[in-house]
Amino acid sequence: MSEAQPLPPNERGEPPPVPLDEELIEGRRRPDIERDLPDAVEQVNPGAIRSPPPEAFPGFNIPIPDRWRLIESLGIVTERWWDPYNQNTLKGDRPLCIPTEEEQERRRQAGQRRCATPRWLGLQSNDWFFVASAVSDTVFEPRSFPIPVGVQSTQNPDSNDVFGRNNSIAAVQTFIFGAALIKGSTAYKPPDIEWRVTFAAQANYVDVPERRVLDVRPTVGSNRFDYALGVQEAFLDYHLGDTSYRYDFYSFRLGIQPFNLDFRGFLFQDQQLGFRLFGNRDNNRFQFNLAAIWRLEKDTNSGLNNLFQRPRDDWVLHANVYRQDFPVINVTSELSLTWNINRERGEIEVDDNGFPVRPALIGNLLTRNYDAFYVGYNADGHIGRLNLSASTYAVFGSDRRNIFTGENARIEGYFAAIEPSVDFNWIRVRGAGLFASGDGDPYDDVQHGFDAIFENPIFAGADTSYWVRQTIPFAGGGRAVSLNGRNGILNTLRSSKEQGQSNFVNPGTMLLGVGADLDISQQLRVSGNVNHLWFHRTESLEALRMQGTIRRDIGWDISAALIYRPTAIQNVVFRLSGAVLQPGTGFRDLFDDQPQDDRYYSVLLNTILTY
């Protein structure tokens, strides 16, 4: 192999890019490494008939209006606005218009659509693309969980003084509409400019057997219908420049946008108002992000962004760097530093149902500020046949008011999760392990419980799992406070992950589980998970309940899901899942008024249609 030759200056006289290092990764090739060619082979065949010269063949030209409409010009494809798979201007397959007058006249004479964008929009060029999207998400969810009886009244006279019946039903319909304007040839390089906006409209209905679960007023019934409109994306993405001829780049994005601070959504995964500077280096081996997030208030019952309230006094500063093929080939590593700055002391926030969420109705009921610093390492990839995803965090900082003592306290918590898996043809077998530290002494000046900022984990079955999907009210030790959060796995005793504050005086979480994904066909997948959960420390639960002994065993979470894609693509997806929680001794200590052999269930019927 010869050494790479230096590149000559380009047409503009700019110096050539810095040559890449010559070391090749075993098993990979670099396109820019030049290799010596073998000597030319000359074949001598006397008497052979020479091939005809090019002039012997007739020449003809096919007029092509532009490279995006080639197939249409040949009469192979006719654009249909409702078809997202063949070439479609509404899906960004073709530019919005062709600007030249000659081309416009040619298209007019041919009876083809001319550029319809007005000049004042500034889109009179052949590199502006429009992308429209629409999603319908339908959920029907029967479930059961311990439901406390209202303080003033009960819906059912047969209920005891702590718990009522535990069955409930939720039905949710969400429509999501998005549109984006993109400038640039995005098939092979980052876009120059992107404007994007996404709206979500939701209607939801919930029916529970007890009063004062859905609304603080005892006169309000035990069912609720609500609706909301949220802006989930509204941002500008601007390409600042390229740093190599392979389109290593740096860009910034400003506005309401999705943020996911790790591979699995353990720390923060949400669509929030913020600024993000991002890019890559060294042929995309390194990626980096610098982000500043100003958290928006959420609509209580839908979880959508609420733009009718000012943003919270809660900010997140985040920096990370990704390195591909580190520490081994085929594994991507992420190092991150995150600072959660909360300044909501002195503020009282009541949700749409009348329940206070800041401060949470737990402990001394005092408002508070805190600073939490998260140092994290995450990895995702495979080592040979072993697929591996791992995440670790340490959180340090200070809490201005401990919810038990009202005094300043240090924050020192830890988190680790790992999911190994192995593929056997059409079967993937998975394991799962998670540890989030709990606080062993709620009255000292150190808070050892780990809490995330806004978790939404894809782990251990995700929302197929009972513990991840359902919220367990912490009745008897706090009002409008839950052991865990919906679509969350941590036991944090928060009022709400959407509107509440992080709580570092909590019992912690431990989980061990196994699961499997079976691709029966391209259209049908069957998944199953068996998880066992424990509290790490129960001292905070015992102090809140004024209860002598609460054991650590939460119980067994058993779930299964059936996912059907009739067209073998993600545009039409049907999912049916079910989960059962078999309570352990610790769960029964908390909810000892329930029948000792009771089990809790969660059923999820979900239909997603995407354009």
Coordinates of C-alpha atoms in Angstrom, one line a residue:
M1 CA 0.0 0.0 0.0
S2 CA 1.4 3.4 -0.9
E3 CA 1.1 6.4 1.2
A4 CA -1.7 8.9 0.5
Q5 CA -0.7 11.6 -1.9
P6 CA -1.3 15.2 -0.9
L7 CA -4.3 16.8 -2.5
P8 CA -3.7 19.8 -4.9
P9 CA -5.3 23.2 -4.2
N10 CA -9.0 23.4 -5.2
E11 CA -10.3 25.7 -7.9
R12 CA -10.6 28.7 -5.5
G13 CA -7.0 28.4 -4.5
E14 CA -7.8 27.2 -1.0
P15 CA -5.2 24.9 0.6
P16 CA -5.9 21.2 0.5
P17 CA -7.4 19.6 3.6
V18 CA -5.2 18.1 6.2
P19 CA -4.4 14.4 5.2
L20 CA -6.0 11.8 7.5
D21 CA -3.9 9.5 9.5
E22 CA -2.7 6.5 7.6
E23 CA -3.6 3.9 10.1
L24 CA -6.5 1.8 9.0
I25 CA -9.0 0.1 11.3
E26 CA -8.8 -3.6 10.8
G27 CA -11.5 -4.8 8.5
R28 CA -12.3 -1.3 7.1
R29 CA -11.2 0.6 4.0
R30 CA -10.8 4.4 3.5
P31 CA -11.8 5.8 0.1
D32 CA -9.1 8.4 0.2
I33 CA -6.2 5.9 0.5
E34 CA -4.6 5.5 -2.9
R35 CA -3.2 2.1 -3.8
D36 CA -0.8 1.0 -6.5
L37 CA -2.5 -0.4 -9.5
P38 CA -1.1 -3.6 -11.2
D39 CA 0.7 -3.2 -14.5
A40 CA -1.4 -2.8 -17.6
V41 CA -2.2 -6.0 -19.5
E42 CA -2.0 -5.8 -23.2
Q43 CA -3.7 -8.5 -25.2
V44 CA -2.4 -9.2 -28.7
N45 CA -4.9 -11.2 -30.9
P46 CA -4.0 -11.1 -34.6
G47 CA -7.0 -11.4 -36.9
A48 CA -9.5 -10.2 -34.3
I49 CA -12.2 -7.8 -35.5
R50 CA -12.0 -4.4 -34.0
S51 CA -15.0 -3.0 -32.2
P52 CA -16.9 -0.2 -34.0
P53 CA -15.9 3.3 -33.2
P54 CA -18.3 5.5 -31.2
E55 CA -19.2 7.5 -34.3
A56 CA -20.9 4.3 -35.7
F57 CA -23.6 4.5 -33.1
P58 CA -26.5 7.0 -33.5
G59 CA -26.6 9.7 -31.0
F60 CA -29.7 11.2 -29.4
N61 CA -30.5 13.3 -26.3
I62 CA -33.4 13.1 -23.9
P63 CA -34.3 16.5 -22.5
I64 CA -34.4 16.3 -18.7
P65 CA -35.9 19.3 -16.8
D66 CA -33.9 18.6 -13.6
R67 CA -32.4 15.7 -11.8
W68 CA -35.3 15.3 -9.3
R69 CA -37.9 14.9 -12.0
L70 CA -36.0 12.4 -14.1
I71 CA -38.4 9.5 -13.5
E72 CA -41.5 11.6 -14.2
S73 CA -39.9 12.9 -17.5
L74 CA -39.5 9.3 -18.6
G75 CA -43.1 8.6 -17.9
I76 CA -42.3 6.1 -15.2
V77 CA -43.8 7.8 -12.2
T78 CA -46.6 10.3 -11.8
E79 CA -46.6 12.2 -8.5
R80 CA -49.6 11.7 -6.1
W81 CA -49.7 13.8 -3.0
W82 CA -51.1 11.0 -0.9
D83 CA -48.3 8.6 -1.8
P84 CA -45.4 9.0 0.6
Y85 CA -43.3 6.2 -1.0
N86 CA -42.9 7.3 -4.6
Q87 CA -41.4 10.7 -5.4
N88 CA -43.4 13.3 -3.7
T89 CA -42.8 17.0 -3.4
L90 CA -44.6 17.0 -0.1
K91 CA -42.1 14.5 1.3
G92 CA -39.0 16.4 0.3
D93 CA -38.2 14.3 -2.8
R94 CA -38.2 17.3 -5.1
P95 CA -37.5 21.0 -4.7
L96 CA -40.4 23.4 -4.5
C97 CA -39.7 25.1 -7.8
I98 CA -37.4 25.6 -10.8
P99 CA -36.5 29.3 -11.0
T100 CA -35.4 30.0 -14.5
E101 CA -37.9 31.7 -16.9
E102 CA -37.0 29.3 -19.7
E103 CA -37.8 26.3 -17.6
Q104 CA -41.0 27.9 -16.4
E105 CA -42.1 28.5 -20.0
R106 CA -41.1 25.0 -21.0
R107 CA -43.2 23.5 -18.2
R108 CA -46.2 25.8 -19.1
Q109 CA -46.1 24.7 -22.7
A110 CA -45.9 21.1 -21.6
G111 CA -48.9 21.5 -19.3
Q112 CA -46.8 20.8 -16.2
R113 CA -47.0 22.5 -12.9
R114 CA -44.9 25.6 -12.6
C115 CA -43.2 27.0 -9.5
A116 CA -46.0 28.2 -7.2
T117 CA -44.0 29.8 -4.4
P118 CA -44.3 33.6 -4.3
R119 CA -41.0 35.5 -4.6
W120 CA -41.5 37.3 -1.2
L121 CA -41.0 33.9 0.5
G122 CA -37.4 33.8 -0.8
L123 CA -37.8 30.2 -2.1
Q124 CA -37.2 30.9 -5.7
S125 CA -34.3 28.5 -6.1
N126 CA -34.0 24.8 -6.8
D127 CA -32.6 23.8 -3.4
W128 CA -35.6 24.5 -1.1
F129 CA -37.5 21.3 -0.1
F130 CA -40.8 20.9 1.9
V131 CA -41.5 18.0 4.1
A132 CA -45.0 17.4 5.6
S133 CA -45.9 14.7 8.2
A134 CA -49.0 13.6 10.0
V135 CA -49.4 11.0 12.7
S136 CA -52.4 9.5 14.4
D137 CA -51.7 7.8 17.8
T138 CA -54.6 6.0 19.4
V139 CA -54.4 4.4 22.8
F140 CA -57.0 2.4 24.8
E141 CA -55.7 1.3 28.2
P142 CA -57.5 -0.7 30.9
R143 CA -55.4 -1.0 34.0
S144 CA -55.4 -1.5 37.8
F145 CA -53.4 0.0 40.6
P146 CA -53.9 0.9 44.3
I147 CA -56.4 3.8 44.3
P148 CA -56.8 5.8 47.6
V149 CA -60.2 6.8 48.8
G150 CA -61.0 10.5 48.8
V151 CA -60.5 12.2 52.1
Q152 CA -64.0 13.7 52.2
S153 CA -66.0 11.1 50.3
T154 CA -65.9 7.9 48.4
Q155 CA -67.6 7.0 45.2
N156 CA -68.4 3.5 46.5
P157 CA -69.9 3.0 50.0
D158 CA -68.2 -0.4 50.2
S159 CA -64.7 1.0 50.0
N160 CA -62.6 1.0 53.2
D161 CA -61.0 4.1 54.7
V162 CA -57.7 3.9 52.7
F163 CA -58.2 2.0 49.4
G164 CA -61.1 1.7 47.0
R165 CA -61.5 -0.5 43.9
N166 CA -58.5 -0.5 41.7
N167 CA -59.8 -0.8 38.1
S168 CA -59.6 2.1 35.7
I169 CA -59.7 2.9 32.0
A170 CA -57.9 5.5 29.9
A171 CA -58.5 6.4 26.2
V172 CA -56.3 8.9 24.4
Q173 CA -56.3 10.1 20.8
T174 CA -53.4 12.3 19.6
F175 CA -52.9 13.9 16.2
I176 CA -49.5 15.3 15.3
F177 CA -48.9 17.5 12.3
G178 CA -45.5 18.7 11.2
A179 CA -43.9 20.7 8.4
A180 CA -40.4 21.6 7.5
L181 CA -38.6 23.9 5.0
I182 CA -35.1 22.6 4.2
K183 CA -32.5 24.3 2.1
G184 CA -29.6 22.3 0.6
S185 CA -28.9 19.0 -1.1
T186 CA -29.5 17.0 1.9
A187 CA -28.9 13.6 0.3
Y188 CA -25.2 13.8 0.9
K189 CA -24.5 16.7 3.2
P190 CA -26.2 18.5 6.2
P191 CA -28.9 21.0 5.3
D192 CA -27.9 24.7 5.1
I193 CA -31.1 25.9 6.8
E194 CA -34.1 24.1 8.3
W195 CA -37.3 25.6 9.6
R196 CA -39.6 23.1 11.4
V197 CA -42.8 23.3 13.3
T198 CA -44.9 20.4 14.8
F199 CA -48.3 20.7 16.5
A200 CA -50.0 18.0 18.6
A201 CA -53.7 17.9 19.5
Q202 CA -54.9 15.4 22.0
A203 CA -58.3 14.4 23.5
N204 CA -58.2 12.0 26.5
Y205 CA -60.8 10.3 28.7
V206 CA -60.1 8.6 32.1
D207 CA -62.5 6.7 34.3
V208 CA -61.5 5.7 37.9
P209 CA -63.7 4.2 40.7
E210 CA -62.9 6.9 43.3
R211 CA -63.4 10.6 43.7
R212 CA -60.5 13.1 44.3
V213 CA -58.2 11.0 42.2
L214 CA -58.7 13.0 39.0
D215 CA -59.7 16.3 40.6
V216 CA -59.0 17.8 44.0
R217 CA -62.7 18.8 44.4
P218 CA -64.9 16.0 46.0
T219 CA -67.9 17.2 44.1
V220 CA -66.4 16.4 40.8
G221 CA -67.1 12.9 39.5
S222 CA -64.7 10.0 39.0
N223 CA -64.3 10.4 35.2
R224 CA -62.8 13.2 33.1
F225 CA -62.7 14.3 29.5
D226 CA -60.0 16.8 28.5
Y227 CA -58.3 18.1 25.4
A228 CA -55.1 20.1 24.7
L229 CA -53.1 21.6 21.9
G230 CA -49.3 21.8 22.2
V231 CA -46.4 23.0 20.1
Q232 CA -43.8 20.2 20.2
E233 CA -41.3 21.6 17.7
A234 CA -40.7 25.1 16.5
F235 CA -37.0 25.7 15.7
L236 CA -34.4 27.0 13.2
D237 CA -31.5 24.8 12.3
Y238 CA -28.6 26.7 10.7
H239 CA -25.5 25.2 9.1
L240 CA -22.5 27.2 10.2
G241 CA -19.9 25.5 8.0
D242 CA -18.0 22.4 7.0
T243 CA -14.6 21.5 8.4
S244 CA -13.6 18.8 5.9
Y245 CA -14.3 17.8 2.3
R246 CA -16.3 14.8 3.8
Y247 CA -18.8 17.2 5.3
D248 CA -17.7 17.2 8.9
F249 CA -19.7 20.2 10.1
Y250 CA -21.0 22.4 12.9
S251 CA -24.5 23.8 13.2
F252 CA -26.8 25.4 15.7
R253 CA -30.5 24.8 16.5
L254 CA -32.7 27.3 18.3
G255 CA -36.3 26.9 19.5
I256 CA -38.5 24.1 20.8
Q257 CA -36.8 20.9 19.8
P258 CA -36.2 17.3 20.9
F259 CA -33.5 16.6 23.4
N260 CA -32.2 13.1 24.4
L261 CA -29.2 13.2 26.6
D262 CA -28.2 9.6 26.3
F263 CA -29.0 6.5 24.2
R264 CA -31.9 5.1 26.3
G265 CA -33.6 8.2 27.8
F266 CA -32.5 7.6 31.4
L267 CA -31.6 11.2 32.3
F268 CA -33.6 13.6 30.0
Q269 CA -35.7 12.9 27.0
D270 CA -38.2 15.6 26.1
Q271 CA -39.2 18.3 23.6
Q272 CA -38.2 21.6 25.2
L273 CA -37.2 25.2 24.5
G274 CA -33.5 25.5 24.0
F275 CA -30.3 26.2 22.1
R276 CA -28.0 23.5 20.7
L277 CA -24.6 23.7 19.1
F278 CA -23.6 20.4 17.5
G279 CA -21.4 18.9 14.9
N280 CA -18.8 16.2 14.2
R281 CA -15.2 15.7 13.4
D282 CA -12.8 13.1 11.9
N283 CA -15.1 11.5 9.4
N284 CA -18.0 11.5 11.9
R285 CA -16.0 9.5 14.5
F286 CA -16.5 12.3 17.0
Q287 CA -19.8 14.0 17.6
F288 CA -20.4 16.8 20.1
N289 CA -23.3 18.7 21.6
L290 CA -23.6 21.9 23.7
A291 CA -27.1 22.6 24.9
A292 CA -28.9 25.0 27.0
I293 CA -32.6 24.1 27.9
W294 CA -35.3 26.3 29.5
R295 CA -38.0 24.0 30.6
L296 CA -41.6 24.7 29.5
E297 CA -44.6 24.1 31.6
K298 CA -46.6 21.0 30.6
D299 CA -50.3 20.5 30.3
T300 CA -51.3 18.3 33.2
N301 CA -53.4 15.7 31.6
S302 CA -51.8 15.4 28.2
G303 CA -48.1 16.1 28.9
L304 CA -47.9 18.4 25.9
N305 CA -46.1 21.7 26.0
N306 CA -48.1 24.5 27.5
L307 CA -47.2 27.8 25.8
F308 CA -49.9 29.8 27.7
Q309 CA -47.7 29.8 30.9
R310 CA -44.3 31.3 31.2
P311 CA -41.4 28.7 31.2
R312 CA -40.3 27.3 34.6
D313 CA -37.4 28.7 36.6
D314 CA -35.6 25.4 35.8
W315 CA -32.7 25.2 33.4
V316 CA -30.5 22.4 32.0
L317 CA -27.0 23.0 30.7
H318 CA -25.5 20.0 28.9
A319 CA -22.3 19.0 27.1
N320 CA -21.4 15.7 25.6
V321 CA -19.0 14.0 23.2
Y322 CA -19.5 10.8 21.3
R323 CA -16.6 8.6 20.1
Q324 CA -17.2 5.8 17.6
D325 CA -15.2 2.5 17.9
F326 CA -14.2 3.3 21.5
P327 CA -13.1 1.5 23.6
V328 CA -13.5 -1.3 21.1
I329 CA -14.6 -1.5 17.5
N330 CA -18.4 -1.3 16.9
V331 CA -19.0 0.4 20.3
T332 CA -19.9 4.1 20.5
S333 CA -19.1 5.8 23.8
E334 CA -20.6 9.0 25.2
L335 CA -19.2 11.2 28.0
S336 CA -21.5 13.9 29.3
L337 CA -21.7 16.7 31.9
T338 CA -25.2 18.1 32.9
W339 CA -26.2 20.8 35.3
N340 CA -29.8 21.1 36.4
I341 CA -30.4 24.6 37.8
N342 CA -33.7 24.9 39.7
R343 CA -34.8 28.2 41.2
E344 CA -38.4 27.6 42.1
R345 CA -38.1 28.4 45.8
G346 CA -40.9 30.7 46.8
E347 CA -43.2 29.5 43.9
I348 CA -46.4 27.5 44.4
E349 CA -47.7 25.7 41.3
V350 CA -51.1 24.0 41.2
D351 CA -51.9 21.7 38.3
D352 CA -55.0 21.8 36.1
N353 CA -56.8 19.4 38.4
G354 CA -56.2 21.5 41.6
F355 CA -53.4 19.5 43.1
P356 CA -50.2 21.3 44.2
V357 CA -47.2 20.0 42.3
R358 CA -44.5 22.5 43.5
P359 CA -43.8 22.0 46.3
A360 CA -45.0 18.4 46.5
L361 CA -47.3 17.5 49.3
I362 CA -44.7 15.4 51.1
G363 CA -42.4 16.0 54.0
N364 CA -42.3 19.6 55.3
L365 CA -44.1 21.1 52.2
L366 CA -41.5 23.8 51.8
T367 CA -40.5 25.3 48.4
R368 CA -36.9 24.8 47.5
N369 CA -34.0 25.4 45.1
Y370 CA -31.3 22.9 44.1
D371 CA -28.3 22.4 41.8
A372 CA -27.7 18.9 40.5
F373 CA -24.5 18.0 38.5
Y374 CA -24.7 14.8 36.5
V375 CA -21.5 13.1 35.2
G376 CA -22.3 10.3 32.9
Y377 CA -20.8 7.6 30.6
N378 CA -23.0 5.7 28.1
A379 CA -22.1 3.0 25.6
D380 CA -24.0 1.4 22.8
G381 CA -22.9 -1.1 20.2
H382 CA -21.8 -4.7 20.0
I383 CA -18.7 -6.8 20.7
G384 CA -18.8 -9.7 18.4
R385 CA -22.2 -11.3 18.7
L386 CA -22.9 -9.6 22.0
N387 CA -25.0 -6.4 21.7
L388 CA -24.4 -4.1 24.6
S389 CA -26.1 -0.9 25.9
A390 CA -24.9 0.6 29.2
S391 CA -25.4 3.8 31.2
T392 CA -23.8 5.1 34.4
Y393 CA -24.4 8.4 36.2
A394 CA -23.2 10.1 39.3
V395 CA -25.1 13.1 40.6
F396 CA -23.6 15.7 43.0
G397 CA -24.8 19.1 44.2
S398 CA -26.8 20.9 46.8
D399 CA -30.4 21.0 47.9
R400 CA -31.4 24.3 49.7
R401 CA -34.1 22.6 51.7
N402 CA -34.2 18.9 52.6
I403 CA -37.9 17.9 52.5
F404 CA -37.5 16.3 56.0
T405 CA -35.3 18.8 57.9
G406 CA -35.7 22.0 55.9
E407 CA -32.0 22.5 56.0
N408 CA -29.4 22.6 53.3
A409 CA -28.1 19.2 52.2
R410 CA -25.6 17.7 49.8
I411 CA -26.7 15.5 46.9
E412 CA -24.7 12.3 46.2
G413 CA -26.5 9.7 44.2
Y414 CA -25.5 7.0 41.7
F415 CA -27.1 5.1 38.8
A416 CA -26.2 2.3 36.5
A417 CA -28.0 0.2 33.9
I418 CA -27.0 -2.4 31.4
E419 CA -28.8 -4.4 28.7
P420 CA -26.8 -7.2 27.0
S421 CA -28.4 -9.2 24.2
V422 CA -27.5 -11.9 21.7
D423 CA -29.2 -12.6 18.3
F424 CA -30.0 -16.1 17.1
N425 CA -31.3 -15.7 13.6
W426 CA -34.8 -14.2 14.2
I427 CA -34.6 -14.3 18.0
R428 CA -33.0 -11.7 20.3
V429 CA -32.5 -12.7 23.9
R430 CA -32.0 -9.8 26.3
G431 CA -31.0 -9.2 29.9
A432 CA -31.5 -6.1 32.0
G433 CA -30.0 -4.8 35.2
L434 CA -30.5 -1.4 36.9
F435 CA -29.4 0.2 40.1
A436 CA -30.4 3.7 41.3
S437 CA -29.2 4.5 44.8
G438 CA -31.7 5.3 47.6
D439 CA -31.3 7.4 50.7
G440 CA -30.7 5.6 54.0
D441 CA -31.1 8.5 56.4
P442 CA -33.7 11.1 55.4
Y443 CA -32.8 13.3 58.4
D444 CA -29.0 13.8 57.8
D445 CA -27.4 16.4 55.6
V446 CA -26.6 14.1 52.6
Q447 CA -29.2 13.0 50.1
H448 CA -28.1 9.7 48.5
G449 CA -31.2 9.1 46.3
F450 CA -30.8 9.2 42.6
D451 CA -33.4 11.1 40.5
A452 CA -33.4 12.0 36.8
I453 CA -34.5 15.3 35.3
F454 CA -37.1 14.0 32.9
E455 CA -36.8 10.2 32.3
N456 CA -38.4 8.3 29.5
P457 CA -36.5 5.1 29.3
I458 CA -36.4 2.5 26.5
F459 CA -35.4 -0.3 28.8
A460 CA -36.7 -3.6 30.3
G461 CA -39.7 -3.6 28.1
A462 CA -40.3 0.1 28.1
D463 CA -44.0 1.0 28.3
T464 CA -45.0 -2.6 27.9
S465 CA -43.7 -3.1 31.4
Y466 CA -46.3 -2.5 34.2
W467 CA -43.8 -0.6 36.4
V468 CA -42.7 1.7 33.6
R469 CA -46.2 2.4 32.2
Q470 CA -48.3 2.8 35.4
T471 CA -48.1 5.3 38.2
I472 CA -48.4 4.0 41.8
P473 CA -49.9 6.6 44.2
F474 CA -48.0 6.9 47.5
A475 CA -51.1 6.9 49.6
G476 CA -50.8 7.4 53.4
G477 CA -47.4 9.3 53.2
G478 CA -48.2 12.1 50.9
R479 CA -51.0 13.5 48.8
A480 CA -50.8 13.7 45.0
V481 CA -47.4 12.0 45.2
S482 CA -46.4 8.8 43.5
L483 CA -43.8 6.1 44.1
N484 CA -42.8 6.2 40.4
G485 CA -43.8 8.3 37.4
R486 CA -45.7 7.3 34.3
N487 CA -43.3 6.2 31.5
G488 CA -40.5 6.2 34.1
I489 CA -38.7 3.4 36.1
L490 CA -37.3 5.3 39.1
N491 CA -38.9 5.3 42.5
T492 CA -38.6 9.0 43.4
L493 CA -41.7 10.1 45.3
R494 CA -42.3 13.1 43.0
S495 CA -45.6 14.9 42.4
S496 CA -45.0 14.7 38.7
K497 CA -42.1 14.3 36.3
E498 CA -43.7 16.9 34.0
Q499 CA -44.4 19.6 36.5
G500 CA -42.7 18.5 39.8
Q501 CA -39.2 18.9 41.0
S502 CA -36.5 16.2 41.4
N503 CA -36.4 14.5 44.8
F504 CA -33.1 13.1 46.0
V505 CA -34.6 11.7 49.2
N506 CA -36.1 8.5 47.8
P507 CA -36.0 4.8 48.2
G508 CA -34.1 4.1 45.0
T509 CA -34.7 1.3 42.5
M510 CA -33.1 -2.1 41.7
L511 CA -34.1 -4.3 38.8
L512 CA -33.0 -7.6 37.2
G513 CA -34.8 -9.0 34.2
V514 CA -34.7 -11.1 31.1
G515 CA -36.6 -10.7 27.8
A516 CA -36.8 -11.8 24.2
D517 CA -37.9 -10.3 20.8
L518 CA -39.1 -12.8 18.2
D519 CA -39.5 -11.6 14.6
I520 CA -42.0 -14.2 13.5
S521 CA -42.1 -12.4 10.1
Q522 CA -41.4 -9.1 8.6
Q523 CA -44.8 -7.9 9.7
L524 CA -45.1 -9.6 13.2
R525 CA -42.9 -9.3 16.3
V526 CA -43.6 -10.9 19.7
S527 CA -41.8 -9.6 22.8
G528 CA -41.7 -10.7 26.4
N529 CA -40.1 -9.5 29.6
V530 CA -39.8 -10.8 33.1
N531 CA -38.4 -8.2 35.7
H532 CA -38.0 -8.3 39.4
L533 CA -37.9 -5.0 41.3
W534 CA -36.7 -3.9 44.7
F535 CA -36.3 -0.7 46.7
H536 CA -32.7 0.0 47.5
R537 CA -33.4 1.6 50.9
T538 CA -36.7 2.0 52.6
E539 CA -35.9 4.5 55.4
S540 CA -37.6 7.4 53.6
L541 CA -40.7 5.4 53.1
E542 CA -40.8 4.3 56.7
A543 CA -40.4 8.0 57.9
L544 CA -43.2 9.2 55.6
R545 CA -45.5 6.4 56.6
M546 CA -44.5 6.4 60.3
Q547 CA -44.2 2.7 59.8
G548 CA -41.7 0.5 61.6
T549 CA -40.7 -1.9 58.8
I550 CA -41.1 -1.8 55.1
R551 CA -39.4 -4.6 53.2
R552 CA -37.5 -4.1 49.9
D553 CA -39.2 -6.5 47.6
I554 CA -41.5 -4.7 45.1
G555 CA -42.5 -7.8 43.1
W556 CA -42.4 -9.4 39.7
D557 CA -43.3 -7.5 36.5
I558 CA -44.3 -9.9 33.7
S559 CA -45.3 -8.5 30.3
A560 CA -45.7 -9.4 26.6
A561 CA -46.4 -7.5 23.5
L562 CA -47.6 -8.2 20.0
I563 CA -46.5 -5.7 17.3
Y564 CA -48.0 -6.0 13.8
R565 CA -47.0 -4.0 10.8
P566 CA -49.2 -5.1 7.9
T567 CA -47.2 -3.3 5.2
A568 CA -43.8 -4.3 6.8
I569 CA -43.0 -0.6 7.4
Q570 CA -43.5 1.8 10.2
N571 CA -46.4 3.8 8.7
V572 CA -49.0 1.4 10.0
V573 CA -48.3 -0.2 13.4
F574 CA -50.7 -2.1 15.7
R575 CA -49.6 -3.1 19.1
L576 CA -51.3 -5.1 21.8
S577 CA -49.5 -5.6 25.1
G578 CA -50.3 -6.8 28.6
A579 CA -48.5 -6.8 31.9
V580 CA -49.1 -8.2 35.4
L581 CA -47.5 -7.1 38.6
Q582 CA -47.2 -9.8 41.3
P583 CA -46.7 -7.7 44.5
G584 CA -43.8 -8.6 46.7
T585 CA -43.5 -8.2 50.5
G586 CA -42.4 -4.5 50.3
F587 CA -45.3 -3.6 48.1
R588 CA -47.7 -5.3 50.4
D589 CA -46.2 -3.5 53.4
L590 CA -47.2 -0.2 51.7
F591 CA -50.6 -1.3 50.5
D592 CA -51.5 -3.8 53.2
D593 CA -55.3 -3.1 53.1
Q594 CA -55.4 -4.7 49.7
P595 CA -56.1 -8.5 49.4
Q596 CA -52.9 -10.4 49.9
D597 CA -53.3 -12.4 46.7
D598 CA -54.2 -9.4 44.5
R599 CA -52.4 -8.8 41.2
Y600 CA -52.4 -5.7 39.2
Y601 CA -52.7 -5.5 35.4
S602 CA -52.0 -3.2 32.5
V603 CA -53.4 -3.6 29.0
L604 CA -52.3 -1.4 26.1
L605 CA -54.0 -1.2 22.7
N606 CA -52.1 1.2 20.4
T607 CA -52.6 2.1 16.7
I608 CA -50.1 4.4 15.0
L609 CA -50.8 5.7 11.5
T610 CA -48.0 7.9 9.9
Y611 CA -47.8 9.9 6.7

